[in-house]
Tab-separated table of C-alpha atoms in Angstrom:
chain	number	residue	atom	x	y	z
A	1	UNK	CA	95.754	185.060	78.271
A	2	UNK	CA	91.903	186.667	77.182
A	3	UNK	CA	89.837	187.724	79.857
A	4	UNK	CA	85.977	187.320	79.901
A	5	UNK	CA	83.450	188.088	82.294
A	6	UNK	CA	80.582	185.893	82.658
A	7	UNK	CA	77.517	187.091	83.984
A	8	UNK	CA	75.010	184.589	86.028
A	9	UNK	CA	72.147	185.158	88.298
A	10	UNK	CA	69.773	182.315	88.071
A	11	UNK	CA	69.867	178.544	89.177
A	12	UNK	CA	69.633	177.644	85.292
A	13	UNK	CA	72.591	179.883	84.406
A	14	UNK	CA	75.218	178.417	87.118
A	15	UNK	CA	74.179	174.789	85.302
A	16	UNK	CA	75.507	176.401	82.142
A	17	UNK	CA	78.065	178.115	83.591
A	18	UNK	CA	79.506	174.763	85.324
A	19	UNK	CA	79.797	173.143	82.150
A	20	UNK	CA	80.890	176.457	79.930
A	21	UNK	CA	83.423	177.830	82.448
A	22	UNK	CA	85.375	174.393	82.534
A	23	UNK	CA	85.840	174.186	79.132
A	24	UNK	CA	87.106	177.933	78.805
A	25	UNK	CA	90.027	177.354	80.759
A	26	UNK	CA	90.686	174.223	78.821
A	27	UNK	CA	90.682	176.570	75.796
A	28	UNK	CA	93.228	179.130	77.612
A	29	UNK	CA	90.818	181.571	78.402
A	30	UNK	CA	90.450	183.491	81.953
A	31	UNK	CA	86.857	183.701	83.033
A	32	UNK	CA	85.531	185.728	85.852
A	33	UNK	CA	82.440	184.638	87.250
A	34	UNK	CA	80.119	187.484	88.309
A	35	UNK	CA	76.804	186.318	90.361
A	36	UNK	CA	74.112	189.653	90.599
A	37	UNK	CA	72.240	187.671	93.596
A	38	UNK	CA	68.913	187.328	91.705
A	39	UNK	CA	69.024	183.604	93.306
A	40	UNK	CA	70.284	184.649	96.611
A	41	UNK	CA	69.594	182.339	99.524
A	42	UNK	CA	71.474	178.486	99.268
A	43	UNK	CA	68.770	176.348	97.959
A	44	UNK	CA	68.198	179.027	94.923
A	45	UNK	CA	72.099	179.625	94.682
A	46	UNK	CA	74.959	178.117	97.233
A	47	UNK	CA	73.690	174.321	96.705
A	48	UNK	CA	74.200	174.957	92.877
A	49	UNK	CA	77.914	175.881	93.080
A	50	UNK	CA	78.670	173.244	95.908
A	51	UNK	CA	77.153	170.266	93.685
A	52	UNK	CA	77.980	171.268	90.506
A	53	UNK	CA	81.689	172.279	91.875
A	54	UNK	CA	81.291	175.689	90.646
A	55	UNK	CA	84.456	178.010	91.996
A	56	UNK	CA	83.267	180.849	93.947
A	57	UNK	CA	82.146	183.838	92.092
A	58	UNK	CA	84.647	186.348	92.037
A	59	UNK	CA	82.376	189.044	92.702
A	60	UNK	CA	78.691	188.264	94.480
A	61	UNK	CA	77.014	191.596	93.657
A	62	UNK	CA	73.658	190.903	95.933
A	63	UNK	CA	71.234	192.269	93.858
A	64	UNK	CA	68.578	190.422	95.714
A	65	UNK	CA	64.693	190.576	94.303
A	66	UNK	CA	62.808	193.411	93.294
A	67	UNK	CA	60.578	194.795	90.568
A	68	UNK	CA	61.851	194.193	87.264
A	69	UNK	CA	62.886	198.030	86.299
A	70	UNK	CA	64.419	198.260	89.868
A	71	UNK	CA	66.296	194.857	89.748
A	72	UNK	CA	67.853	195.573	86.191
A	73	UNK	CA	68.374	199.109	86.972
A	74	UNK	CA	70.821	197.890	90.183
A	75	UNK	CA	72.238	195.233	88.424
A	76	UNK	CA	73.679	197.420	85.608
A	77	UNK	CA	75.091	200.149	87.819
A	78	UNK	CA	76.782	196.999	89.672
A	79	UNK	CA	78.312	195.295	86.411
A	80	UNK	CA	79.233	198.253	85.381
A	81	UNK	CA	81.757	198.826	88.410
A	82	UNK	CA	83.242	195.385	88.024
A	83	UNK	CA	83.464	196.099	84.157
A	84	UNK	CA	85.383	199.065	84.711
A	85	UNK	CA	87.645	197.355	87.444
A	86	UNK	CA	88.619	194.098	85.236
A	87	UNK	CA	88.199	195.551	81.818
A	88	UNK	CA	87.530	192.210	80.071
A	89	UNK	CA	87.704	191.618	76.277
A	90	UNK	CA	84.208	189.919	76.195
A	91	UNK	CA	81.246	189.384	78.482
A	92	UNK	CA	79.255	186.480	78.531
A	93	UNK	CA	75.248	186.333	79.381
A	94	UNK	CA	73.304	183.175	79.445
A	95	UNK	CA	69.345	182.614	78.548
A	96	UNK	CA	66.907	185.186	79.351
A	97	UNK	CA	67.080	186.653	82.763
A	98	UNK	CA	67.097	190.328	84.121
A	99	UNK	CA	70.807	189.300	84.843
A	100	UNK	CA	71.250	188.030	81.262
A	101	UNK	CA	70.038	191.665	79.990
A	102	UNK	CA	71.671	193.950	82.472
A	103	UNK	CA	74.770	192.091	81.543
A	104	UNK	CA	74.419	192.400	78.368
A	105	UNK	CA	73.636	196.498	78.341
A	106	UNK	CA	76.384	197.290	80.944
A	107	UNK	CA	78.907	196.255	78.869
A	108	UNK	CA	77.308	197.145	75.414
A	109	UNK	CA	77.569	201.100	77.069
A	110	UNK	CA	81.161	200.521	77.675
A	111	UNK	CA	81.691	198.930	74.237
A	112	UNK	CA	82.956	196.265	75.277
A	113	UNK	CA	81.757	192.859	72.981
A	114	UNK	CA	79.084	190.677	74.268
A	115	UNK	CA	78.397	187.053	73.505
A	116	UNK	CA	74.688	185.319	74.300
A	117	UNK	CA	74.580	181.831	75.036
A	118	UNK	CA	70.860	180.348	74.195
A	119	UNK	CA	70.594	183.034	71.508
A	120	UNK	CA	67.685	182.603	69.263
A	121	UNK	CA	64.916	181.494	71.170
A	122	UNK	CA	61.433	182.683	71.004
A	123	UNK	CA	58.022	182.500	72.322
A	124	UNK	CA	56.659	185.492	70.395
A	125	UNK	CA	54.680	186.458	73.461
A	126	UNK	CA	55.974	189.940	74.515
A	127	UNK	CA	53.972	189.516	77.710
A	128	UNK	CA	56.677	187.645	79.123
A	129	UNK	CA	59.816	189.746	80.533
A	130	UNK	CA	61.757	186.610	79.437
A	131	UNK	CA	60.871	187.429	75.647
A	132	UNK	CA	62.096	190.979	76.173
A	133	UNK	CA	65.234	190.324	77.796
A	134	UNK	CA	66.243	187.219	74.749
A	135	UNK	CA	65.291	189.506	71.903
A	136	UNK	CA	67.316	193.100	73.379
A	137	UNK	CA	69.888	190.841	74.578
A	138	UNK	CA	70.567	188.954	70.895
A	139	UNK	CA	70.643	192.736	69.352
A	140	UNK	CA	73.124	193.936	71.449
A	141	UNK	CA	74.768	190.968	71.291
A	142	UNK	CA	78.281	190.646	69.014
A	143	UNK	CA	78.380	186.851	69.234
A	144	UNK	CA	75.007	184.797	69.120
A	145	UNK	CA	75.777	180.940	70.338
A	146	UNK	CA	72.451	179.472	68.778
A	147	UNK	CA	71.531	176.041	70.101
A	148	UNK	CA	68.870	174.851	67.261
A	149	UNK	CA	68.490	175.197	64.023
A	150	UNK	CA	64.974	177.194	64.746
A	151	UNK	CA	67.027	179.645	66.811
A	152	UNK	CA	69.145	180.226	64.057
A	153	UNK	CA	66.341	181.068	61.961
A	154	UNK	CA	64.350	183.201	64.446
A	155	UNK	CA	67.720	185.579	64.126
A	156	UNK	CA	68.217	185.580	60.793
A	157	UNK	CA	64.542	186.691	60.074
A	158	UNK	CA	65.247	189.496	62.770
A	159	UNK	CA	68.249	190.808	60.098
A	160	UNK	CA	71.069	189.512	62.700
A	161	UNK	CA	74.288	188.625	59.958
A	162	UNK	CA	74.683	185.133	59.750
A	163	UNK	CA	78.212	185.930	60.145
A	164	UNK	CA	77.756	186.633	64.179
A	165	UNK	CA	75.560	183.318	64.439
A	166	UNK	CA	77.116	180.268	65.839
A	167	UNK	CA	75.164	176.882	65.754
A	168	UNK	CA	76.791	175.294	68.835
A	169	UNK	CA	73.632	172.681	70.379
A	170	UNK	CA	72.589	173.292	73.764
A	171	UNK	CA	74.826	173.537	77.091
A	172	UNK	CA	72.313	172.116	79.131
A	173	UNK	CA	72.419	169.061	76.875
A	174	UNK	CA	76.211	168.899	78.033
A	175	UNK	CA	75.191	169.348	81.722
A	176	UNK	CA	72.784	166.704	81.625
A	177	UNK	CA	75.270	163.950	79.826
A	178	UNK	CA	78.257	164.983	82.699
A	179	UNK	CA	76.188	165.111	85.389
A	180	UNK	CA	73.428	161.987	85.101
A	181	UNK	CA	75.720	159.506	86.461
A	182	UNK	CA	76.807	161.431	89.213
A	183	UNK	CA	72.657	162.218	90.299
A	184	UNK	CA	72.746	158.392	90.221
A	185	UNK	CA	75.243	157.689	92.380
A	186	UNK	CA	74.716	160.027	95.349
A	187	UNK	CA	71.288	161.124	95.284
A	188	UNK	CA	68.798	159.642	97.455
A	189	UNK	CA	65.772	161.546	96.630
A	190	UNK	CA	63.642	158.557	95.229
A	191	UNK	CA	64.307	156.577	98.742
A	192	UNK	CA	63.795	159.272	100.885
A	193	UNK	CA	59.978	160.084	98.768
A	194	UNK	CA	59.571	156.386	98.649
A	195	UNK	CA	59.325	157.229	95.041
A	196	UNK	CA	59.057	153.935	92.460
A	197	UNK	CA	60.749	154.794	89.124
A	198	UNK	CA	58.190	155.888	85.821
A	199	UNK	CA	55.446	156.059	88.614
A	200	UNK	CA	54.919	159.497	90.005
A	201	UNK	CA	54.732	162.896	88.168
A	202	UNK	CA	56.816	165.481	88.708
A	203	UNK	CA	55.945	169.230	88.601
A	204	UNK	CA	57.422	173.006	88.449
A	205	UNK	CA	55.950	175.983	88.280
A	206	UNK	CA	57.320	179.173	88.801
A	207	UNK	CA	56.601	181.712	85.356
A	208	UNK	CA	54.892	184.927	86.481
A	209	UNK	CA	52.317	184.678	83.678
A	210	UNK	CA	51.266	181.289	85.647
A	211	UNK	CA	51.790	182.696	89.431
A	212	UNK	CA	50.779	185.981	89.137
A	213	UNK	CA	47.026	184.970	87.698
A	214	UNK	CA	44.917	183.651	90.732
A	215	UNK	CA	42.942	181.567	88.548
A	216	UNK	CA	45.465	180.109	86.472
A	217	UNK	CA	47.375	179.013	89.315
A	218	UNK	CA	44.529	177.503	90.930
A	219	UNK	CA	43.683	175.661	87.881
A	220	UNK	CA	47.240	174.081	88.063
A	221	UNK	CA	47.207	173.035	91.550
A	222	UNK	CA	43.179	171.601	91.110
A	223	UNK	CA	44.184	169.846	87.921
A	224	UNK	CA	47.818	168.223	89.770
A	225	UNK	CA	45.552	167.606	92.977
A	226	UNK	CA	43.242	165.345	90.768
A	227	UNK	CA	45.859	163.472	89.177
A	228	UNK	CA	47.606	162.674	92.394
A	229	UNK	CA	44.710	160.418	93.096
A	230	UNK	CA	46.001	158.456	90.098
A	231	UNK	CA	49.479	158.579	90.999
A	232	UNK	CA	52.190	160.922	93.371
A	233	UNK	CA	52.844	163.963	92.097
A	234	UNK	CA	55.870	165.896	93.163
A	235	UNK	CA	56.176	169.698	93.234
A	236	UNK	CA	59.841	171.144	94.267
A	237	UNK	CA	58.115	174.386	95.197
A	238	UNK	CA	59.696	178.038	94.205
A	239	UNK	CA	59.889	180.638	96.581
A	240	UNK	CA	57.748	182.544	94.268
A	241	UNK	CA	55.280	180.391	94.197
A	242	UNK	CA	55.165	179.672	97.473
A	243	UNK	CA	54.068	183.405	98.013
A	244	UNK	CA	51.305	183.195	95.397
A	245	UNK	CA	49.691	180.350	96.931
A	246	UNK	CA	48.647	182.439	99.780
A	247	UNK	CA	47.502	185.409	97.795
A	248	UNK	CA	45.480	182.655	94.879
A	249	UNK	CA	43.410	180.940	98.153
A	250	UNK	CA	44.421	177.446	96.957
A	251	UNK	CA	42.082	175.416	99.261
A	252	UNK	CA	44.093	173.195	101.948
A	253	UNK	CA	42.420	170.173	100.481
A	254	UNK	CA	44.266	170.338	97.263
A	255	UNK	CA	47.603	171.460	98.458
A	256	UNK	CA	47.192	168.283	100.991
A	257	UNK	CA	47.127	165.780	97.897
A	258	UNK	CA	50.369	166.963	96.215
A	259	UNK	CA	53.753	166.128	98.027
A	260	UNK	CA	55.095	169.599	98.135
A	261	UNK	CA	58.978	170.229	98.511
A	262	UNK	CA	61.463	173.071	99.481
A	263	UNK	CA	63.661	173.832	96.182
A	264	UNK	CA	66.018	171.151	95.566
A	265	UNK	CA	69.566	170.577	94.443
A	266	UNK	CA	70.813	169.879	90.479
A	267	UNK	CA	71.476	166.446	91.617
A	268	UNK	CA	68.296	165.554	93.305
A	269	UNK	CA	66.518	167.071	90.575
A	270	UNK	CA	67.950	165.481	87.967
A	271	UNK	CA	67.325	162.327	89.393
A	272	UNK	CA	63.751	163.077	89.935
A	273	UNK	CA	63.639	164.324	85.797
A	274	UNK	CA	65.220	161.086	85.129
A	275	UNK	CA	62.664	158.341	86.590
A	276	UNK	CA	59.280	160.531	86.289
A	277	UNK	CA	56.345	159.343	84.036
A	278	UNK	CA	55.883	162.749	83.029
A	279	UNK	CA	56.883	166.107	83.853
A	280	UNK	CA	54.241	169.111	84.113
A	281	UNK	CA	56.304	172.570	84.029
A	282	UNK	CA	56.398	175.930	82.822
A	283	UNK	CA	60.281	176.032	82.982
A	284	UNK	CA	61.760	176.283	79.724
A	285	UNK	CA	64.740	174.555	80.879
A	286	UNK	CA	63.002	171.851	82.146
A	287	UNK	CA	60.841	170.962	79.236
A	288	UNK	CA	64.464	170.258	77.883
A	289	UNK	CA	65.594	168.237	80.523
A	290	UNK	CA	62.562	166.153	79.963
A	291	UNK	CA	63.849	165.776	76.967
A	292	UNK	CA	67.206	164.677	77.480
A	293	UNK	CA	66.183	162.218	79.693
A	294	UNK	CA	63.077	160.789	77.287
A	295	UNK	CA	60.479	161.884	79.582
A	296	UNK	CA	57.060	163.229	78.426
A	297	UNK	CA	56.163	166.898	79.038
A	298	UNK	CA	53.115	168.529	79.574
A	299	UNK	CA	54.075	172.479	79.083
A	300	UNK	CA	51.373	174.771	81.378
A	301	UNK	CA	51.655	177.509	78.555
A	302	UNK	CA	50.183	178.295	75.515
A	303	UNK	CA	53.650	178.575	74.025
A	304	UNK	CA	57.106	177.116	74.273
A	305	UNK	CA	60.386	178.449	72.930
A	306	UNK	CA	61.542	174.806	72.285
A	307	UNK	CA	59.539	174.071	69.445
A	308	UNK	CA	61.499	171.192	68.753
A	309	UNK	CA	60.220	169.563	71.567
A	310	UNK	CA	56.909	169.206	70.684
A	311	UNK	CA	57.558	166.692	67.732
A	312	UNK	CA	57.091	163.389	68.064
A	313	UNK	CA	54.358	163.988	71.005
A	314	UNK	CA	57.254	164.823	73.240
A	315	UNK	CA	55.798	167.780	74.751
A	316	UNK	CA	52.610	168.925	74.691
A	317	UNK	CA	51.041	172.656	75.547
A	318	UNK	CA	48.504	172.819	77.855
A	319	UNK	CA	46.783	176.217	78.746
A	320	UNK	CA	45.875	176.099	82.311
A	321	UNK	CA	42.248	177.173	81.748
A	322	UNK	CA	40.612	175.297	84.625
A	323	UNK	CA	41.548	172.135	86.749
A	324	UNK	CA	39.956	170.147	84.297
A	325	UNK	CA	41.674	171.244	81.408
A	326	UNK	CA	44.796	170.620	82.901
A	327	UNK	CA	44.071	167.364	84.559
A	328	UNK	CA	42.956	165.992	80.869
A	329	UNK	CA	45.935	167.330	78.980
A	330	UNK	CA	48.235	165.219	81.507
A	331	UNK	CA	46.343	161.992	80.768
A	332	UNK	CA	46.630	162.317	77.226
A	333	UNK	CA	50.273	162.818	77.574
A	334	UNK	CA	50.064	159.916	79.643
A	335	UNK	CA	48.807	158.002	77.350
A	336	UNK	CA	50.969	158.752	74.122
A	337	UNK	CA	53.999	156.701	73.133
A	338	UNK	CA	56.329	160.013	72.538
A	339	UNK	CA	59.134	160.078	69.716
A	340	UNK	CA	62.567	161.033	70.952
A	341	UNK	CA	64.996	162.005	68.169
A	342	UNK	CA	68.881	162.410	68.942
A	343	UNK	CA	70.804	165.193	68.035
A	344	UNK	CA	68.490	167.984	68.050
A	345	UNK	CA	70.361	169.458	70.818
A	346	UNK	CA	73.689	169.080	69.667
A	347	UNK	CA	76.606	166.726	70.188
A	348	UNK	CA	77.211	166.827	73.994
A	349	UNK	CA	79.969	169.137	72.913
A	350	UNK	CA	78.202	172.336	73.031
A	351	UNK	CA	80.124	174.185	75.937
A	352	UNK	CA	83.349	173.002	74.182
A	353	UNK	CA	82.010	174.806	70.809
A	354	UNK	CA	81.097	177.961	72.993
A	355	UNK	CA	84.939	178.202	73.882
A	356	UNK	CA	87.031	177.455	71.080
A	357	UNK	CA	84.819	179.962	69.196
A	358	UNK	CA	85.713	182.764	72.042
A	359	UNK	CA	88.967	181.867	72.287
A	360	UNK	CA	89.493	182.616	68.632
A	361	UNK	CA	87.744	185.960	68.526
A	362	UNK	CA	88.883	189.041	68.153
A	363	UNK	CA	86.191	191.707	66.800
A	364	UNK	CA	82.696	191.787	65.980
A	365	UNK	CA	83.647	190.257	62.443
A	366	UNK	CA	86.397	187.438	63.027
A	367	UNK	CA	83.560	185.114	62.984
A	368	UNK	CA	83.282	185.855	59.354
A	369	UNK	CA	86.832	184.403	58.507
A	370	UNK	CA	85.537	181.010	59.653
A	371	UNK	CA	82.613	179.170	57.125
A	372	UNK	CA	80.354	180.343	59.568
A	373	UNK	CA	77.167	178.943	57.529
A	374	UNK	CA	74.596	177.893	60.155
A	375	UNK	CA	73.872	174.321	58.257
A	376	UNK	CA	77.607	173.408	57.818
A	377	UNK	CA	79.693	171.438	60.384
A	378	UNK	CA	82.818	173.159	61.359
A	379	UNK	CA	85.618	171.091	62.431
A	380	UNK	CA	86.806	171.232	66.481
A	381	UNK	CA	89.640	173.478	65.238
A	382	UNK	CA	87.421	176.209	63.943
A	383	UNK	CA	84.302	175.336	65.614
A	384	UNK	CA	82.442	178.157	63.856
A	385	UNK	CA	79.397	175.832	63.438
A	386	UNK	CA	78.239	172.841	64.743
A	387	UNK	CA	75.261	170.383	63.350
A	388	UNK	CA	72.730	168.957	65.752
């Protein structure tokens, strides 16, 4: 049986691994889960494992938080020790976190092939740590699982050979389809918060470009507080953002208008996303989940990696220059009637396509044996490329 090591460390990666690990097992691949500890408290880590039925990681490295360089360096050292112990045929990394880059670097230094889920995303903003992580990981990786046609094009524009790129669709779409019904069945979050479907705004906020800039953070909170006079605004608060609020000296009167919550589990968050009138966020994952649930989105940034979501008025970029601009951008989106398209994020079987490709993989060039042109649809027996 082929053995791979999957590196996770942050909440979105736990969700992705829930569907991919299951598919790998079905494809006859042994998947050893390594948790770096990047998100280490129960709300940010353990709760997701419990809710999504993810087996406990075989290795929990307990790295914790820290500056980017120090955190990434500690991760590389610890992951290297695990890889030397296991000697897997491949290392699988997800997304764009420090855990992603550390896993890819540790594997590459040991000449272990790397595969990257969510390859090819680009914001074209090199000030974002996530952009650096995703670009470097893509150029390290031997197999690149691209979620969309635009992601494929980004990789080819950077000179990555087409034979290493597999267009699979988005595994977060798989997760949304798999867990939405469970969320409806078990989550009581709407009742507990006394919220009515389509009568509130859901907000999330965690990116350093917003939380580390006091003026931008104040602008977002002031804009949300303004909107809260029109309808409830619900904000599950990321630990990073909670700390930043104090540094930014945001007025208590502003905070009191917003329904601020502790971090939520995946099922409660799914319920809030599905039933929101609009979602305002700086999260790439939440932007997509808004699209999956056909909920309009405002992205509180000047760019997005998920360009497809901007089509049809489904997502709107709003730069948080001040509170008035934030409130105005969200009100404009509330007036729109967006058009959501089926299929742009895959067929709901992205994890299966990834697992099948890994189970058949033998060398950095074995994928060339398949009909791996990104515009073609391969059958499930080969799964080299999947049309969105």
